[in-house]
Coordinates of C-alpha atoms in Angstrom, one line a residue:
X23 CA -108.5 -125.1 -138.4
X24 CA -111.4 -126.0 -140.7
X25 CA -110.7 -129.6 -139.4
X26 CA -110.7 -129.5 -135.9
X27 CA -113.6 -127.0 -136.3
X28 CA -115.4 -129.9 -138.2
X29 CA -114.3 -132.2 -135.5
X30 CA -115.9 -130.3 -132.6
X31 CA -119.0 -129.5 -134.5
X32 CA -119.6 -133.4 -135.1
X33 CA -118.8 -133.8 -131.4
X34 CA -122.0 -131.5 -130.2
X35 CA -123.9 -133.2 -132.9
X36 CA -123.2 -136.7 -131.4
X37 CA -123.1 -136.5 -127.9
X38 CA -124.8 -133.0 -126.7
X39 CA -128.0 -132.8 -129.5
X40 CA -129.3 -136.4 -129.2
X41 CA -133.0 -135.8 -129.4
X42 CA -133.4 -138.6 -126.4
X43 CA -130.4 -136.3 -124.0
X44 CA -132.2 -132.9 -125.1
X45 CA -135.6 -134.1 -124.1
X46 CA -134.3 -135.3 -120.6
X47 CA -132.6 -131.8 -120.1
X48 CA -135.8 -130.4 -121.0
X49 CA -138.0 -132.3 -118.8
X50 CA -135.7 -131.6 -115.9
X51 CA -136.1 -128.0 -116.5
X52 CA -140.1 -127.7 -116.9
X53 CA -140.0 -129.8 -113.9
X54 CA -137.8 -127.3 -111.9
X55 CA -139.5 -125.0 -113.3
X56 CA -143.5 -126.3 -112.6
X57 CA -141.6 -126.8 -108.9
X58 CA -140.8 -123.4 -108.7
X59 CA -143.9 -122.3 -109.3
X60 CA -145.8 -124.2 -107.0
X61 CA -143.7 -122.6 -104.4
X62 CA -144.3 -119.1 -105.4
X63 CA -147.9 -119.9 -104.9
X64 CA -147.8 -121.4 -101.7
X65 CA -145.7 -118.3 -100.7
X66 CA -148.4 -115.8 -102.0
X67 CA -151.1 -117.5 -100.7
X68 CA -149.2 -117.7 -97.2
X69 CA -148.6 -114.1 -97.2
X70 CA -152.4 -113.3 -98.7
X71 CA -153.5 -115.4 -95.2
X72 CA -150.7 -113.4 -93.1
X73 CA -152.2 -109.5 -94.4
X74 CA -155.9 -110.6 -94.1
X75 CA -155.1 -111.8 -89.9
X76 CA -153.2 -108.2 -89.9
X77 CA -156.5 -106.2 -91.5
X78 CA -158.4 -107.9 -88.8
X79 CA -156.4 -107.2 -86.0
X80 CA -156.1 -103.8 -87.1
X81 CA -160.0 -103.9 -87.5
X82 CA -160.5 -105.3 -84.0
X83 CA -158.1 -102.2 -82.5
X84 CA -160.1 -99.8 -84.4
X85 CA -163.3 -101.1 -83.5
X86 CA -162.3 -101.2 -79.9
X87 CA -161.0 -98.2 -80.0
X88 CA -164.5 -96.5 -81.1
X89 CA -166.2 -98.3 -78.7
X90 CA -164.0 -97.3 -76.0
X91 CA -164.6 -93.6 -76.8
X92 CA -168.3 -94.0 -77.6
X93 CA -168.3 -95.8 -74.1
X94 CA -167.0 -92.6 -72.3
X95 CA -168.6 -89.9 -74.5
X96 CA -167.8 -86.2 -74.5
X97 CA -165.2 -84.5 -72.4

């Protein structure tokens, strides 16, 4: 067992820990990562934009709403 535990072991070592394979897999992943990121932003941003034309539609309802019943006074 010791053997083919030996065996394996020296197998990661060679093929799946090569300082050259481990900083691709690396790079790949900060990459995905920075990508992800970017989108997040864009996202916020996009829904920051969406809430602030809500607030001023909402603004523009209220505002012509008092005006409307400045407009006609009391009953």
């Amino acid at each position: 067992m010791e053997k083919l535990d030996n065996l394996i072991a020296e197998y990661i070592e060679q093929r799946l820990l090569q300082p050259k394979r481990l900083e691709q897999l690396l790079s790949h992943v900060l990459d995905r990562r920075t990508e992800r990121a970017e989108r997040r932003k864009s996202h916020i941003a996009e829904l920051r934009k969406r809430a602030a034309e809500a607030d001023a539609k909402l603004k523009r309802g209220s505002d012509r709403r008092a005006e409307g019943h400045a407009r006609s006074g009391p009953p």
